[in-house]
Coordinates of C-alpha atoms in Angstrom, one line a residue:
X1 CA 55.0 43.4 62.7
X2 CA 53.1 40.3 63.5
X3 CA 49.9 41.9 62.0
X4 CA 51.6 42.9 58.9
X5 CA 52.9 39.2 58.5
X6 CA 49.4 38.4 59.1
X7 CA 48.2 40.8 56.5
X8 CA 51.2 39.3 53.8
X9 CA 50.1 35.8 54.3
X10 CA 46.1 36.3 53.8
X11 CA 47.3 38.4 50.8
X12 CA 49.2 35.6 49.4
X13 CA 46.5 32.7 50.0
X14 CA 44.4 35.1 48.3
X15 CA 46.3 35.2 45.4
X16 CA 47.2 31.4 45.5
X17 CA 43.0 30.6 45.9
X18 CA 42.3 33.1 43.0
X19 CA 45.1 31.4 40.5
X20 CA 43.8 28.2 41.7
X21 CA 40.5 29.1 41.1
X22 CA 41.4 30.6 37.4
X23 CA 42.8 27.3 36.9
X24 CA 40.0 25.2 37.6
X25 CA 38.0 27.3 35.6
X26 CA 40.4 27.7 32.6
X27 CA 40.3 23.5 32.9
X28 CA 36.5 23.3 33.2
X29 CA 36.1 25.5 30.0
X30 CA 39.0 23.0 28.4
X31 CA 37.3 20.1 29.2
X32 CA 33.3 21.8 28.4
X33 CA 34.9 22.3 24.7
X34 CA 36.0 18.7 24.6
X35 CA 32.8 17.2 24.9
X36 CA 31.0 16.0 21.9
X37 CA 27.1 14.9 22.1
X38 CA 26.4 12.3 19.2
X39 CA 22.8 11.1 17.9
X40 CA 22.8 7.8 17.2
X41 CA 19.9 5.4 15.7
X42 CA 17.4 3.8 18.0
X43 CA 18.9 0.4 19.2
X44 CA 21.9 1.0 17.1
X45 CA 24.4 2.3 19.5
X46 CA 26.2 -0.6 20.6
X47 CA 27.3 -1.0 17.1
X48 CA 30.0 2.3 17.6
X49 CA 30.3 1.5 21.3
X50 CA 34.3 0.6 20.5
X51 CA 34.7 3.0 18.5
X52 CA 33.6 5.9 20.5
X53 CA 35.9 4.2 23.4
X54 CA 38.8 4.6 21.4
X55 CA 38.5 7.7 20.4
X56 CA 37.4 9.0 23.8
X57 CA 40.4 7.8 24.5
X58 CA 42.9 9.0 22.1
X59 CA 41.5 12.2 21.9
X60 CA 40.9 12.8 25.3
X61 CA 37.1 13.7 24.5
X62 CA 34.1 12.7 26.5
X63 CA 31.2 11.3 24.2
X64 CA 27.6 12.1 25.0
X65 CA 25.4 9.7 23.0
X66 CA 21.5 9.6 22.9
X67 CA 19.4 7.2 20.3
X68 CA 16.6 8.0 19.1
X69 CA 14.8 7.2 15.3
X70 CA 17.2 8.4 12.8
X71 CA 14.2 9.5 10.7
X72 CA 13.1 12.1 13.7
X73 CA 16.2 13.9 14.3
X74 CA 16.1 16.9 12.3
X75 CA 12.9 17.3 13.2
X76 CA 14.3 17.1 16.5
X77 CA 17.5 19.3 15.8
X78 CA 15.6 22.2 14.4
X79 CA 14.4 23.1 18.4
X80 CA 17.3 21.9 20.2
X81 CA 20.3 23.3 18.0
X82 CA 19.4 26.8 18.2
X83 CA 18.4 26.4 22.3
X84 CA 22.0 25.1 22.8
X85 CA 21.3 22.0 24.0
X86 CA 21.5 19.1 20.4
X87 CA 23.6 16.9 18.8
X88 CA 27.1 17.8 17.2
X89 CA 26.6 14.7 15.0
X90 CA 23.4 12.9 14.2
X91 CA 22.3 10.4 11.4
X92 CA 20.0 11.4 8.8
X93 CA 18.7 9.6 5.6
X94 CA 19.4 10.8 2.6
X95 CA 15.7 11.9 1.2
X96 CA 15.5 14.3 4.3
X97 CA 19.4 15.9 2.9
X98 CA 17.8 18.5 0.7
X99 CA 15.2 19.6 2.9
X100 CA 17.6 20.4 6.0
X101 CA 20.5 22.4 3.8
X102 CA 18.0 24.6 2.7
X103 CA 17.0 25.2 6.0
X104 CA 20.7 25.8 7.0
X105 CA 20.9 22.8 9.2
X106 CA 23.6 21.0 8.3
X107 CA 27.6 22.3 7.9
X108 CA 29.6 20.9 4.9
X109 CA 32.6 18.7 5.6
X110 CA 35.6 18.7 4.6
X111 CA 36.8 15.5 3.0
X112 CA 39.6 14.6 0.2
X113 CA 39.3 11.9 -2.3
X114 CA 40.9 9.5 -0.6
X115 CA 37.6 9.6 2.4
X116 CA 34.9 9.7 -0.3
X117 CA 36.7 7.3 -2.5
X118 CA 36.7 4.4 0.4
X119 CA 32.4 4.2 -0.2
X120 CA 30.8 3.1 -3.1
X121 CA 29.8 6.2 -5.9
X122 CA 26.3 6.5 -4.9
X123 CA 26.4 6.4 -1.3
X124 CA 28.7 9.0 -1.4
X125 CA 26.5 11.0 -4.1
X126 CA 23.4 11.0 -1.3
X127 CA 24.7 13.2 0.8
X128 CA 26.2 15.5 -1.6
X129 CA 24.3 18.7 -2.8
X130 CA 25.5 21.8 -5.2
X131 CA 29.2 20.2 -4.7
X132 CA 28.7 20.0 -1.2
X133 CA 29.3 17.2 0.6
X134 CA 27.1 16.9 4.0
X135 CA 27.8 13.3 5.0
X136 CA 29.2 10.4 5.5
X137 CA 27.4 7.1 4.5
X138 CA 26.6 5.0 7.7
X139 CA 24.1 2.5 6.2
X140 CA 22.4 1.0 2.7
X141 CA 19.1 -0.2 1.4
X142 CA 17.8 -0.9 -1.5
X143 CA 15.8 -3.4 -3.3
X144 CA 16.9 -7.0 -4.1
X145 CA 15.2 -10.2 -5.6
X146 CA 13.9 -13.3 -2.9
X147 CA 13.3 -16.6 -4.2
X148 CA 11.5 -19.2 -2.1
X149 CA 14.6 -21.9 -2.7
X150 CA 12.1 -24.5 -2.6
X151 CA 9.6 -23.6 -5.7
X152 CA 12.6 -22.1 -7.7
X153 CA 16.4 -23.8 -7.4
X154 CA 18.4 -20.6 -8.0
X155 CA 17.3 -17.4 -10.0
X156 CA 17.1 -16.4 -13.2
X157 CA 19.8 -13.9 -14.7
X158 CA 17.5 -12.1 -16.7
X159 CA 13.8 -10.6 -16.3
X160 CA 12.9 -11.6 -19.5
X161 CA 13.7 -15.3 -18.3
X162 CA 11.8 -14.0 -14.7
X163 CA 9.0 -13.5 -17.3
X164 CA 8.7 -17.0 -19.2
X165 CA 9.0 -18.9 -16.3
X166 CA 5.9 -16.6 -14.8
X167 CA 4.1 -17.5 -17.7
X168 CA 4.9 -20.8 -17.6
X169 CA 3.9 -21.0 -13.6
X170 CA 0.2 -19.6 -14.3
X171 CA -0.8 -23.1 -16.2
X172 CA 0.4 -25.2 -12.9
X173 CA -2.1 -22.3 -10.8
X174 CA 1.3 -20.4 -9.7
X175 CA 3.1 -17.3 -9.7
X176 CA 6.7 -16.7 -10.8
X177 CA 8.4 -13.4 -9.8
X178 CA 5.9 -10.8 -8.7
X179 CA 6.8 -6.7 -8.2
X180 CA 5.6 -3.7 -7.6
X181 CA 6.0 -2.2 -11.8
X182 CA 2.7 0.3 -10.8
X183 CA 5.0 2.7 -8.4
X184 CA 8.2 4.4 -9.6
X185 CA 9.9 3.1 -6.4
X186 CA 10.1 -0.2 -8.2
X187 CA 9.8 0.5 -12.1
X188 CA 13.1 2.9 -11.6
X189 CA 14.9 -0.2 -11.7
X190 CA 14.1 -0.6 -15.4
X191 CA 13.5 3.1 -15.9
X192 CA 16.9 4.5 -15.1
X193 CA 19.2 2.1 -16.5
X194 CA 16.8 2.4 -20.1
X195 CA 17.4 5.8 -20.3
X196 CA 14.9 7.9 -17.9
X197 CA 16.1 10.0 -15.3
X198 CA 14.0 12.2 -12.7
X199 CA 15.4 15.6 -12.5
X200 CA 18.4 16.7 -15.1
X201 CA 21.7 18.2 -13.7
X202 CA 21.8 21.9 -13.5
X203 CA 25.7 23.8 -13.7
X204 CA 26.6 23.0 -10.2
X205 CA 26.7 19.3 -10.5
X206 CA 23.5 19.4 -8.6
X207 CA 19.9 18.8 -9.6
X208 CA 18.1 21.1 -12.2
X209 CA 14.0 20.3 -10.4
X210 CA 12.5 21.6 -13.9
X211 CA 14.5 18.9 -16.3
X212 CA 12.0 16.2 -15.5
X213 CA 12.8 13.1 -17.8
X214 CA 10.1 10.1 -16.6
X215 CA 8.3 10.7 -20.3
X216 CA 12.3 10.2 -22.5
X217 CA 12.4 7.6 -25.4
X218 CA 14.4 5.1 -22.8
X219 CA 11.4 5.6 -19.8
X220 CA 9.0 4.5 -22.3
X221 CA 10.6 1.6 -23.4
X222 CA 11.0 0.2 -19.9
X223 CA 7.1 1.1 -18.9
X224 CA 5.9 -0.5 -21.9
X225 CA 8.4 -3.9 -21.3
X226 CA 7.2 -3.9 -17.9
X227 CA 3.6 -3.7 -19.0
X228 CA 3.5 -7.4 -19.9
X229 CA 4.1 -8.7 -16.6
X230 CA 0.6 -6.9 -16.4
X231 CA -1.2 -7.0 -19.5
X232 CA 0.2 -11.0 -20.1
X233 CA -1.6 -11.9 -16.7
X234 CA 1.4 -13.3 -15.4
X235 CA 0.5 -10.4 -12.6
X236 CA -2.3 -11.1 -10.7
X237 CA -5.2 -8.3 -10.6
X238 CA -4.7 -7.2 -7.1
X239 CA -1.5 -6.1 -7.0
X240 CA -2.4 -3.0 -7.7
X241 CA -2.0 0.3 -6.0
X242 CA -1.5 0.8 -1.8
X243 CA -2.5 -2.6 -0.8
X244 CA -0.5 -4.4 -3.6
X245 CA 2.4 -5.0 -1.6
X246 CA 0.3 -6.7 0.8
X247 CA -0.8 -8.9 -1.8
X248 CA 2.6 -10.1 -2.8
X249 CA 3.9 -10.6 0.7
X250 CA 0.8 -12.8 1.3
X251 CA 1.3 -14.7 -2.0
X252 CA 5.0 -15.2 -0.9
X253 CA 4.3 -16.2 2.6
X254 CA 1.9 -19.0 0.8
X255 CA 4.0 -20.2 -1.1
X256 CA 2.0 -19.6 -4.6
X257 CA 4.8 -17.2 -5.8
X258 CA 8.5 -18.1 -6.5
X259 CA 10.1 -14.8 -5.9
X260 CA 9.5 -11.0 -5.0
X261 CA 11.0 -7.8 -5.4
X262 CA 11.2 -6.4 -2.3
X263 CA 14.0 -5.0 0.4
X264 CA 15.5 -6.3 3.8
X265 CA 12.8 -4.6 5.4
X266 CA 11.0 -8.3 4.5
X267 CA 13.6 -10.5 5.6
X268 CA 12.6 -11.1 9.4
X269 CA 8.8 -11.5 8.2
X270 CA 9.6 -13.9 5.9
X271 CA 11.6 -15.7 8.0
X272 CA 9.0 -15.8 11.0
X273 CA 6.7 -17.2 8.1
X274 CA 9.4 -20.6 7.6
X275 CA 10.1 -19.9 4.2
X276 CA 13.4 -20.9 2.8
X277 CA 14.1 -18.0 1.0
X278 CA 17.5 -17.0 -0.7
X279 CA 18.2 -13.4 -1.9
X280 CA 19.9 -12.4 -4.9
X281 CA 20.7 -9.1 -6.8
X282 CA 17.9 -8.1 -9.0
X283 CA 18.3 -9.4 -12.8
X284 CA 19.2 -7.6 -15.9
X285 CA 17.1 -6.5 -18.8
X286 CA 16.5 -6.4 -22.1
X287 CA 19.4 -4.8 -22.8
X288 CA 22.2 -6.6 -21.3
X289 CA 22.1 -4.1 -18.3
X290 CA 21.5 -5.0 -14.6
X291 CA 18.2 -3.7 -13.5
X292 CA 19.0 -0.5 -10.7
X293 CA 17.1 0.5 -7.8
X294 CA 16.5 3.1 -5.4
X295 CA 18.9 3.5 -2.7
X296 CA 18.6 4.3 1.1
X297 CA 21.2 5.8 2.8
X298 CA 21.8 6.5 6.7
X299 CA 24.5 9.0 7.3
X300 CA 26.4 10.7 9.7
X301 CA 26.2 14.5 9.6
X302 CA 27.5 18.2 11.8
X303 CA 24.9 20.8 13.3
X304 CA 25.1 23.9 12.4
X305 CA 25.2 24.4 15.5
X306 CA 28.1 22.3 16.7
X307 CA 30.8 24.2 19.3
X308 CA 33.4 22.5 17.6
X309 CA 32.7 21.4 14.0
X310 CA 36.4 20.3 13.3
X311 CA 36.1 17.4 16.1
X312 CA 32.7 16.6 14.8
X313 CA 34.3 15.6 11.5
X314 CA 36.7 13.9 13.5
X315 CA 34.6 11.9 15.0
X316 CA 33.1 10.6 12.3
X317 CA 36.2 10.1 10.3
X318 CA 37.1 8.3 13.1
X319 CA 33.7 5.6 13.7
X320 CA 33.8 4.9 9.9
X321 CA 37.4 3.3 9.8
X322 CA 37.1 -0.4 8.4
X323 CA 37.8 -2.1 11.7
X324 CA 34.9 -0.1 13.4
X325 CA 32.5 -0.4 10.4
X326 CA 32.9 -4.1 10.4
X327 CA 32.4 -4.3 14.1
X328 CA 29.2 -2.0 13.5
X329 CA 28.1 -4.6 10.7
X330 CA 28.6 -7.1 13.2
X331 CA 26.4 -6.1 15.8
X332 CA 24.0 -4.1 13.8
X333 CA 23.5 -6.0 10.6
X334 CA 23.2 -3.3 8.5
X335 CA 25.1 -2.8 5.5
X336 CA 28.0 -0.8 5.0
X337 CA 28.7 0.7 1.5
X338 CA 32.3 0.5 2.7
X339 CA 34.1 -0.6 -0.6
X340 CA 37.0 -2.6 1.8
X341 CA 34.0 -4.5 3.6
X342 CA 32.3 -5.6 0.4
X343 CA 34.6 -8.4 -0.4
X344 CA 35.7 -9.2 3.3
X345 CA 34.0 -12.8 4.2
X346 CA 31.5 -11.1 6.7
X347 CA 29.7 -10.1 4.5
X348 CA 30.8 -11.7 1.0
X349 CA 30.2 -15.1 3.1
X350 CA 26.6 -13.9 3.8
X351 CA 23.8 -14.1 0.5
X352 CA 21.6 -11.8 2.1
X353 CA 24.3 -9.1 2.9
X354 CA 26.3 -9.6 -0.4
X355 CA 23.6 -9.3 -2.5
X356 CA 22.1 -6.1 -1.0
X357 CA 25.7 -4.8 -1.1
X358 CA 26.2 -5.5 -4.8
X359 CA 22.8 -4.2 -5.4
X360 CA 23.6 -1.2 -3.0
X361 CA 26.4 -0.4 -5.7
X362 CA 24.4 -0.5 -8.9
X363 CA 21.7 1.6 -7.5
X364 CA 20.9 5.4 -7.7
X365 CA 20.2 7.8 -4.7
X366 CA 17.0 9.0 -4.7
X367 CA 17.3 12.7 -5.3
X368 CA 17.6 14.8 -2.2
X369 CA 15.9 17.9 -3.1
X370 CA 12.5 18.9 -1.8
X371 CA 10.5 18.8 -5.1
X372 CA 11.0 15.3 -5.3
X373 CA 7.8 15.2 -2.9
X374 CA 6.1 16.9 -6.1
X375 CA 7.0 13.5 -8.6
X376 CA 5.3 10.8 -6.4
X377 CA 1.7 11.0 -7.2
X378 CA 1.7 11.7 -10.8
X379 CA 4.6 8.7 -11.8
X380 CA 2.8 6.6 -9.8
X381 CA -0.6 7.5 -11.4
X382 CA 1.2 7.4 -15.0
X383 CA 2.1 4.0 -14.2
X384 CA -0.6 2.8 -12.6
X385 CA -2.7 4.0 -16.3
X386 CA 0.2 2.4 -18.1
X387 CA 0.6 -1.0 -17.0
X388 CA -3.4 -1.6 -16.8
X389 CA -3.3 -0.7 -20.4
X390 CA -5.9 2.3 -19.7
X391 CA -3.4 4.8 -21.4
X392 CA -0.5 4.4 -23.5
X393 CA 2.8 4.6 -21.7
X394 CA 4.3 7.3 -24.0
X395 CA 0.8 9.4 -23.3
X396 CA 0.6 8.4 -19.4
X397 CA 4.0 9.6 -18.9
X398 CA 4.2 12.6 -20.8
X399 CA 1.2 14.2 -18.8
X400 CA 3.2 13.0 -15.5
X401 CA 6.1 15.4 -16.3
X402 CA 3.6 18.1 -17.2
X403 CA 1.7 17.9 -14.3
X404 CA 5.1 17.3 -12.1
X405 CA 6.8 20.4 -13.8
X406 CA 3.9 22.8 -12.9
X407 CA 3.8 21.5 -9.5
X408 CA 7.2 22.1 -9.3
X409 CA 6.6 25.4 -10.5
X410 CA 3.8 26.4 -8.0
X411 CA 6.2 25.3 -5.2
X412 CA 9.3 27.5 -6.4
X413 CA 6.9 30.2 -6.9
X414 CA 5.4 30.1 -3.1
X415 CA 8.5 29.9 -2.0
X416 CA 10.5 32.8 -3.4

């Protein structure tokens, strides 16, 4: 009897250790699906330190984050997604979108109007492809005007007036506003608003890569106003080609030119140089029309190979709430294309953040698609022949989108 007891009562603990023990494992799985690992910018995490608390805690989720340079992360993601072992969210920019949906990188998110409709057009527009939208905008760049506040007392609306006072500046041994116009980085600002575009749309509301339209009535217009920054010698010589730039920041840190276009990239340097510089948006042209300008985008996208892709999106919903995108701001001082941060005194009340912002939202997104490598180095050589005056601008650019539309071609044909 006593040995049966015996017998009943191991039989039961058994039972009770094995339920136990398919309890603790049913909770580990639970809690091994509730984990999310985030890739976050280097140096930038402690800008969604508060916001990844909260939602840690509201969610019940544990947060895994890891920085490193937003630029390397794909590269980064195409080993460790399929071993298991990357991010469920990481930040991209935008140039690198098109090149990492083709190679299946990325999962579309879900979001209604209301989500996309609380950035500004053409953040939101970066990280969209084919209808698809990838991301969701984390951070802006773009070009802006700086004026040294002590040769020039606040800027000029227009570029034409930018022009006659450059003029003007050459008698007294001086330079007035001073640009990159040889690269299509810095000419798109004329260029696009004028009436040139880079690649046409095709049916999907995407990008048709063959519509290349650098050489359209409007594209020559701009190159040829641009030209007589140039051909007027209120340019000087060397601010040609690679090492121009280096030649205007020099200029600027010397105080023999009154403004630059340029982007907040130069803010610190100019700074440790002790000039008292102010930025404003860049000026309007000929037309009436504010100039435009390039824009870089950071934002936050899902692995395809994310456990739980829903929570992901969560996630990022979550961080990008105005509370945590001003605290972000705060911390990280980059700017937020947050249409409900744009006017709040943070960053209205600061001239360097407001007028990237208001820049931010009259520029374009640089197209996303991988044949944009191909346009480059022939728009920059068509300008560089332009605005020296050894080729016309109508000819210049008209051999550009030749030469761009049978690169183009080559590359679609390798790849099929």
């Amino acid at each position: 009897m006593l040995y049966l007891h015996m017998r009943l009562i191991m039989k039961k603990n058994i039972l009770t250790a094995l339920v136990l023990s398919a309890l603790m494992v049913s909770a580990g799985a639970s809690a091994a699906t509730r984990q999310l690992n985030v890739w976050e910018d280097i140096k930038k995490s402690a800008g969604i330190k508060d916001a990844v608390a909260a939602f840690e805690k509201q969610y019940d989720v544990k947060v895994n984050m890891q920085e490193m340079p937003f630029a390397q992360q794909l590269e980064k993601l195409r080993l460790d997604g399929p071993a298991g072992i990357g991010p469920d969210v990481l930040v991209i920019p935008n140039d690198q979108l098109g090149g990492a949906v083709v190679q299946g990188l990325l999962t579309p998110l879900t979001l209604d109007k209301k989500q996309t409709d609380a950035f500004t057009p053409s953040s939101v527009a970066a990280f969209r492809m084919d209808n698809a939208q990838y991301g969701v905008p984390k951070a802006v760049e773009t070009l802006v005007l700086i004026y040294n506040k002590d040769l020039v007392e606040k800027p000029f609306d227009s570029l034409q007036a930018w022009y006659d006072f450059s003029k003007a500046q050459r008698a007294k041994d001086q330079y007035g506003l001073l640009a990159k116009f040889d690269q299509i980085y810095y000419s798109w600002g004329a260029i696009g608003p004028m009436g040139g575009y880079i690649f046409g749309k095709n049916d999907k509301g995407g990008f048709n890569p063959l519509d290349v339209g650098l050489n359209k009535p409007g594209a020559v217009e701009a190159v040829t106003f641009l030209k007589k920054f140039y051909a007027d010698g209120v340019f000087p010589a060397g601010i040609i080609g690679d090492n121009g730039l280096n030649a205007i920041d020099s200029l600027f840190t010397e105080k023999k030119a009154a403004a630059v276009i340029n982007g907040p990239w130069a803010f610190q340097p100019y700074e440790a140089a002790g000039i008292n510089y102010g930025v404003a948006p860049l000026p309007t042209l000929p037309d009436g029309k504010p100039m435009s300008s390039f824009l870089g985008v950071k934002g936050y996208v899902v692995s395809t190979w994310s456990k739980d892709k829903a929570l992901a999106q969560q996630f990022i919903e979550f961080i990008n709430q105005p509370q945590y995108v001003k605290t972000r701001y705060i911390a990280t001082r980059e700017i937020p294309p947050l249409v409900a941060l744009m006017d709040d005194p943070v960053i209205k009340g600061d001239q360097k953040a407001s007028a990237v912002a208001v820049q931010a939202a009259r520029a374009s997104a640089m197209p996303g698609i991988p044949e944009m490598g191909e346009v480059w180095a022939p728009a920059n050589a068509a300008l560089e022949l332009s605005v020296t005056g050894k080729q016309e601008p109508k000819t210049a650019l008209d051999n550009a989108v030749k030469q761009i539309t049978m690169q183009i071609e080559a590359m679609q044909a390798s790849n099929q």
